[in-house]
Protein backbone atom coordinates (compact mmCIF):
# COMPACT_ATOMS: atom_id res chain seq x y z
CA MET A 1 -128.77 34.28 32.40
CA THR A 2 -129.48 35.18 28.98
CA ALA A 3 -127.39 34.08 26.15
CA GLY A 4 -127.02 37.73 25.05
CA SER A 5 -125.56 38.74 28.94
CA ALA A 6 -123.57 35.85 28.90
CA GLY A 7 -121.94 36.91 25.42
CA ARG A 8 -121.24 40.33 26.90
CA ARG A 9 -119.79 39.36 30.20
CA GLY A 10 -117.25 36.87 27.75
CA GLY A 11 -116.53 40.03 25.71
CA VAL A 12 -115.58 41.99 28.55
CA HIS A 13 -113.68 39.25 30.31
CA GLY A 14 -111.66 38.79 26.93
CA ALA A 15 -110.88 42.61 26.76
CA ARG A 16 -109.59 42.57 30.38
CA VAL A 17 -107.40 39.41 29.43
CA LEU A 18 -106.23 41.04 26.28
CA ALA A 19 -105.31 44.71 28.29
CA ALA A 20 -104.01 42.80 30.82
CA ALA A 21 -101.36 40.49 28.28
CA CYS A 22 -100.70 44.00 26.93
CA ILE A 23 -99.35 45.65 30.09
CA ALA A 24 -97.47 42.38 30.93
CA ALA A 25 -95.62 42.52 27.62
CA LEU A 26 -94.80 46.17 27.95
CA LEU A 27 -93.55 45.95 31.55
CA SER A 28 -91.44 42.59 30.09
CA ALA A 29 -90.12 44.87 27.44
CA CYS A 30 -89.12 47.45 29.70
CA SER A 31 -87.21 45.14 32.01
CA ALA A 32 -85.83 42.71 29.33
CA PRO A 33 -82.39 43.32 28.51
CA THR A 34 -81.78 44.48 24.92
CA LEU A 35 -79.85 41.83 23.04
CA VAL A 36 -77.94 42.40 19.77
CA ASP A 37 -77.27 39.47 17.42
CA ARG A 38 -74.01 39.65 16.36
CA GLY A 39 -73.72 36.15 14.50
CA SER A 40 -72.06 33.39 16.62
CA TYR A 41 -73.11 35.75 19.84
CA LEU A 42 -75.67 37.78 21.52
CA ALA A 43 -74.81 41.06 23.13
CA ASP A 44 -76.62 42.23 26.05
CA THR A 45 -76.57 46.25 25.73
CA GLY A 46 -79.10 47.08 28.24
CA HIS A 47 -76.71 47.77 31.19
CA PRO A 48 -74.63 51.23 29.87
CA ALA A 49 -71.93 52.48 31.90
CA ARG A 50 -71.54 55.78 33.21
CA GLY A 51 -67.75 55.92 33.24
CA ALA A 52 -67.21 56.27 29.43
CA ASP A 53 -66.87 59.57 27.26
CA SER A 54 -66.59 60.35 23.56
CA ARG A 55 -63.29 59.69 21.62
CA VAL A 56 -63.76 63.16 20.22
CA ARG A 57 -61.99 66.12 21.84
CA PHE A 58 -61.00 68.53 19.15
CA LEU A 59 -62.13 69.92 15.85
CA VAL A 60 -59.59 70.62 13.16
CA LEU A 61 -60.24 73.01 10.34
CA HIS A 62 -58.43 72.25 6.84
CA TYR A 63 -58.63 73.89 3.48
CA THR A 64 -58.32 71.04 0.14
CA GLU A 65 -55.94 73.39 -1.62
CA SER A 66 -58.14 71.93 -4.99
CA ASP A 67 -61.29 72.48 -6.25
CA ASP A 68 -64.64 70.44 -5.45
CA GLN A 69 -63.90 67.76 -7.76
CA ARG A 70 -60.49 66.95 -7.03
CA ALA A 71 -61.12 67.33 -3.25
CA ARG A 72 -63.84 64.79 -3.27
CA PHE A 73 -61.74 62.59 -5.40
CA VAL A 74 -58.76 62.64 -3.09
CA LEU A 75 -60.56 62.68 0.28
CA THR A 76 -62.41 59.51 -1.09
CA HIS A 77 -59.91 57.33 -3.18
CA ASP A 78 -56.66 58.01 -1.21
CA GLU A 79 -55.02 57.42 1.91
CA VAL A 80 -56.15 60.71 3.30
CA SER A 81 -59.70 61.31 4.43
CA ALA A 82 -61.71 63.94 6.93
CA HIS A 83 -64.95 63.57 8.36
CA TYR A 84 -66.84 66.34 6.39
CA LEU A 85 -66.12 68.25 3.49
CA VAL A 86 -67.62 71.53 2.65
CA PRO A 87 -68.12 72.44 -1.01
CA SER A 88 -67.06 75.90 -2.24
CA HIS A 89 -70.55 76.93 -2.74
CA PRO A 90 -72.72 74.52 -0.74
CA SER A 91 -76.19 73.59 -2.20
CA TYR A 92 -79.31 74.10 -0.13
CA ARG A 93 -82.40 72.24 0.92
CA ASP A 94 -85.24 73.51 2.69
CA GLY A 95 -82.93 76.58 3.55
CA LYS A 96 -80.13 74.59 4.97
CA PRO A 97 -77.05 74.18 3.51
CA VAL A 98 -75.71 70.70 2.46
CA VAL A 99 -72.38 69.43 3.77
CA LEU A 100 -70.69 66.15 2.58
CA GLN A 101 -69.69 63.47 5.40
CA LEU A 102 -67.33 61.06 4.30
CA VAL A 103 -66.28 58.84 7.53
CA PRO A 104 -68.34 58.52 10.42
CA GLU A 105 -67.45 60.80 13.58
CA SER A 106 -67.16 57.38 15.60
CA GLU A 107 -64.30 56.52 13.61
CA ARG A 108 -60.96 58.11 12.93
CA ALA A 109 -60.63 60.15 9.59
CA TRP A 110 -56.83 60.33 8.55
CA HIS A 111 -56.81 64.10 8.27
CA ALA A 112 -54.27 65.55 11.37
CA GLY A 113 -51.13 63.32 10.76
CA VAL A 114 -47.80 63.93 12.69
CA SER A 115 -49.50 66.70 15.13
CA ASP A 116 -49.76 68.07 18.99
CA TRP A 117 -51.83 70.23 20.53
CA GLN A 118 -52.24 70.82 24.19
CA GLY A 119 -49.96 67.79 24.95
CA THR A 120 -51.82 65.36 22.83
CA THR A 121 -50.33 63.65 20.20
CA GLU A 122 -51.58 62.03 16.77
CA LEU A 123 -55.00 63.85 17.00
CA ASN A 124 -56.46 61.54 14.41
CA ALA A 125 -57.63 59.73 17.33
CA ALA A 126 -59.16 62.17 19.10
CA SER A 127 -60.59 64.78 16.83
CA ILE A 128 -63.14 65.31 13.93
CA GLY A 129 -61.49 66.96 10.91
CA ILE A 130 -63.33 69.40 8.56
CA GLU A 131 -62.03 69.74 4.93
CA ILE A 132 -62.87 73.10 3.28
CA VAL A 133 -62.77 73.53 -0.42
CA ASN A 134 -60.52 76.18 -0.93
CA ALA A 135 -57.44 76.97 -3.35
CA GLY A 136 -55.11 78.48 -0.45
CA PRO A 137 -52.04 80.48 -1.87
CA LEU A 138 -52.91 81.80 -5.29
CA ASP A 139 -49.30 83.01 -6.26
CA ALA A 140 -45.37 82.90 -5.18
CA PRO A 141 -44.51 82.69 -1.53
CA ALA A 142 -42.59 86.19 -2.00
CA ASN A 143 -45.99 87.93 -2.96
CA ARG A 144 -48.74 85.53 -1.87
CA THR A 145 -52.23 86.04 -2.05
CA TRP A 146 -55.18 83.85 -0.84
CA GLN A 147 -58.33 82.76 -2.18
CA ALA A 148 -61.18 84.28 0.04
CA TYR A 149 -63.77 81.99 1.43
CA PRO A 150 -67.17 82.52 -0.18
CA PRO A 151 -69.98 83.61 2.71
CA ASP A 152 -72.13 80.83 1.64
CA GLN A 153 -69.41 78.56 2.46
CA VAL A 154 -68.53 80.25 5.65
CA GLU A 155 -72.17 79.94 6.67
CA ALA A 156 -71.94 76.26 6.30
CA VAL A 157 -68.49 75.80 8.45
CA VAL A 158 -70.08 77.71 11.18
CA LYS A 159 -73.44 75.71 11.19
CA LEU A 160 -71.71 72.27 10.82
CA ALA A 161 -68.71 73.23 13.48
CA GLN A 162 -71.74 74.78 16.03
CA ASP A 163 -73.17 71.52 15.89
CA ILE A 164 -70.03 69.40 16.60
CA VAL A 165 -68.75 71.50 19.57
CA ALA A 166 -72.01 71.42 20.99
CA ARG A 167 -72.57 67.76 20.66
CA TYR A 168 -69.03 66.99 21.87
CA ARG A 169 -68.62 69.89 24.16
CA ILE A 170 -65.61 70.74 22.63
CA PRO A 171 -63.87 74.09 24.52
CA PRO A 172 -62.83 76.92 22.19
CA THR A 173 -59.09 76.40 22.57
CA ARG A 174 -59.84 73.13 20.87
CA VAL A 175 -61.09 74.36 17.76
CA VAL A 176 -57.71 74.64 15.81
CA ALA A 177 -56.17 74.80 12.48
CA HIS A 178 -54.22 72.18 10.84
CA SER A 179 -51.32 74.82 10.87
CA ASP A 180 -51.89 74.88 14.62
CA ILE A 181 -51.13 71.25 15.51
CA ALA A 182 -48.60 70.66 12.92
CA PRO A 183 -46.95 73.79 12.19
CA GLN A 184 -43.65 72.84 10.90
CA ARG A 185 -45.38 71.33 7.93
CA LYS A 186 -48.79 72.98 7.13
CA ILE A 187 -50.17 76.21 6.81
CA ASP A 188 -54.20 75.48 6.37
CA PRO A 189 -56.57 76.74 6.52
CA GLY A 190 -54.14 79.73 5.86
CA PRO A 191 -54.61 83.72 6.92
CA ALA A 192 -57.91 84.08 4.88
CA PHE A 193 -59.93 81.90 7.09
CA PRO A 194 -62.25 83.96 9.28
CA TRP A 195 -61.63 83.00 12.59
CA GLN A 196 -63.02 86.00 14.23
CA ALA A 197 -66.42 85.51 12.51
CA LEU A 198 -66.40 81.85 13.76
CA ALA A 199 -65.62 83.15 17.55
CA ARG A 200 -68.59 85.64 17.40
CA ALA A 201 -70.67 82.66 16.36
CA GLY A 202 -69.70 80.80 19.37
CA VAL A 203 -67.00 78.31 17.69
CA GLY A 204 -63.27 78.63 18.57
CA ALA A 205 -61.07 81.17 20.75
CA TRP A 206 -60.49 84.79 19.94
CA PRO A 207 -58.89 87.32 22.19
CA ASP A 208 -60.90 90.31 23.84
CA ASP A 209 -59.27 93.63 21.92
CA ALA A 210 -59.42 95.43 25.35
CA THR A 211 -57.31 93.08 26.83
CA VAL A 212 -55.14 92.75 23.77
CA ALA A 213 -54.50 96.78 24.25
CA ALA A 214 -54.07 96.59 27.93
CA ARG A 215 -51.21 93.69 27.59
CA LEU A 216 -49.60 95.91 24.85
CA ALA A 217 -48.38 98.12 28.01
CA GLY A 218 -47.54 100.87 26.46
CA ARG A 219 -45.51 99.14 23.72
CA ALA A 220 -45.88 99.84 19.96
CA PRO A 221 -47.04 97.00 18.31
CA GLY A 222 -44.04 96.16 16.44
CA ASP A 223 -41.83 96.46 19.14
CA PRO A 224 -39.59 93.28 19.85
CA ALA A 225 -40.75 90.68 22.20
CA GLU A 226 -38.61 88.48 24.10
CA VAL A 227 -38.44 85.19 22.52
CA ARG A 228 -38.60 82.79 25.50
CA GLY A 229 -41.66 84.59 27.01
CA LEU A 230 -43.57 84.17 23.68
CA GLN A 231 -42.45 80.48 23.45
CA LEU A 232 -43.96 79.97 27.02
CA LYS A 233 -47.08 81.71 26.29
CA LEU A 234 -47.91 79.59 23.48
CA ALA A 235 -46.70 76.47 24.79
CA ARG A 236 -48.92 76.94 27.53
CA TYR A 237 -51.88 77.63 25.01
CA GLY A 238 -51.20 74.37 23.50
CA TYR A 239 -48.55 74.73 20.66
CA ASP A 240 -45.45 72.25 20.43
CA VAL A 241 -42.84 74.88 20.46
CA ALA A 242 -39.41 74.91 22.38
CA THR A 243 -38.99 77.45 25.31
CA ASP A 244 -35.04 77.83 24.98
CA GLY A 245 -35.26 81.60 24.17
CA VAL A 246 -34.08 80.75 20.39
CA LEU A 247 -35.37 82.18 17.44
CA ASP A 248 -34.62 79.57 14.85
CA ALA A 249 -36.69 78.43 12.01
CA ARG A 250 -38.94 75.79 14.11
CA THR A 251 -40.11 78.44 16.76
CA ARG A 252 -40.75 81.28 13.53
CA ARG A 253 -42.89 78.61 11.93
CA VAL A 254 -44.84 78.32 15.43
CA PHE A 255 -45.09 82.07 15.60
CA ALA A 256 -46.42 82.16 12.30
CA ALA A 257 -49.14 79.78 13.04
CA PHE A 258 -50.21 81.74 15.51
CA GLN A 259 -50.24 84.98 13.81
CA MET A 260 -52.13 82.90 10.83
CA HIS A 261 -54.82 82.42 13.39
CA PHE A 262 -54.92 85.60 15.79
CA ARG A 263 -53.47 88.19 13.49
CA PRO A 264 -53.39 87.44 9.91
CA ALA A 265 -52.49 90.97 8.43
CA ASP A 266 -48.94 89.90 9.62
CA TYR A 267 -47.77 85.98 9.76
CA SER A 268 -43.95 87.08 9.61
CA GLY A 269 -43.07 85.00 12.51
CA ASN A 270 -41.52 87.79 14.17
CA PRO A 271 -41.77 88.03 18.14
CA ASP A 272 -43.21 91.39 18.35
CA ALA A 273 -45.37 93.14 21.07
CA GLN A 274 -48.69 92.87 19.46
CA THR A 275 -48.34 88.87 18.99
CA ASP A 276 -47.03 88.77 22.45
CA ALA A 277 -50.05 90.65 23.50
CA ILE A 278 -52.55 88.59 22.11
CA ALA A 279 -51.16 85.64 23.37
CA GLN A 280 -51.44 86.54 26.83
CA ALA A 281 -55.02 88.04 26.27
CA LEU A 282 -55.91 84.67 25.08
CA LEU A 283 -54.30 83.16 28.16
CA ASP A 284 -56.05 85.25 30.48
CA LYS A 285 -59.40 84.74 28.81
CA TYR A 286 -59.24 80.82 28.45
CA PHE A 287 -56.29 80.04 31.20
CA PRO A 288 -56.73 82.65 33.99
CA ASP A 289 -54.63 80.65 35.99
CA ALA A 290 -51.69 79.74 33.46
CA GLY A 291 -49.23 81.99 35.83
CA VAL A 292 -47.26 83.26 32.61
CA PRO A 293 -46.52 87.10 33.04
CA ILE A 294 -46.45 89.57 30.56
CA THR A 295 -42.79 90.45 29.50
CA ALA A 296 -41.48 93.59 28.89
CA PRO A 297 -39.82 94.91 25.50
CA ALA A 298 -36.75 92.85 24.91
CA ALA A 299 -33.11 94.34 25.16
CA ALA A 300 -31.17 93.41 22.22
CA ALA A 301 -28.99 90.75 24.21
CA GLY A 302 -32.14 88.88 25.27
CA HIS A 303 -34.06 88.90 22.10
CA GLY A 304 -32.67 85.59 21.00
CA THR A 305 -30.92 84.12 18.49
CA THR A 306 -31.70 84.32 14.72
CA PRO A 307 -31.03 81.33 12.47
């Protein structure tokens, strides 16, 4: 054997040994546990359980009732927070709106407060909160107008919300207003918020017009509705409302919150036929087994008790 042939054989052998070592290392890496050094101990994260899910089950939308600068300060320095803040006019990078993330989604933000929706209370622990820069009401309650949401801001809210509901598989009836989950003390994001536009983009619930018309069942939209029947419908949909048939201040606030969301042209809190038909249409669409029948126009004796 010549020196040259011996060298070539040695080179081939060395290459084979190196290749075998690389393969062994790869196999070892694939089978070895993933160890995370946490200072005083190591955590083996190589055995993920199948029996787990996300803490996030709801998406709650708010307005800031302030300008951009004030909103950023309050949400980062005060004892209130949200996962995201959408500016009044978001900047754009590469054609995409920029939103501010203030709290990691894995952590609880302090945005919902005392709240209740579909039997879940204290929604901070189970939701993502989006604050939207908006002044809210612009004048006195007796003649109230509301600040509009600019198209570029709505676009940013839609894109952000679409991503969140897709990743966490949040159903339409769990995309809610702060006023839905806390109707006794909150009115945001107010009647100017474009809920129907969000629903058309796949975010949140909205009734079908044809079903609403059918559920009116010959009634005029302004005809009175039976109080307890409407209470039962809204309770089934998710609101924290009494079902005693009494039209007191608390029930009116719940009715008004529902109307702000689904019939913003009139959020007086009066139990009318159109509100009743919208509620039933939502149950037909999202809770077809709810079992709450539509009610006939209420007689004067059964209309409930005003405060």
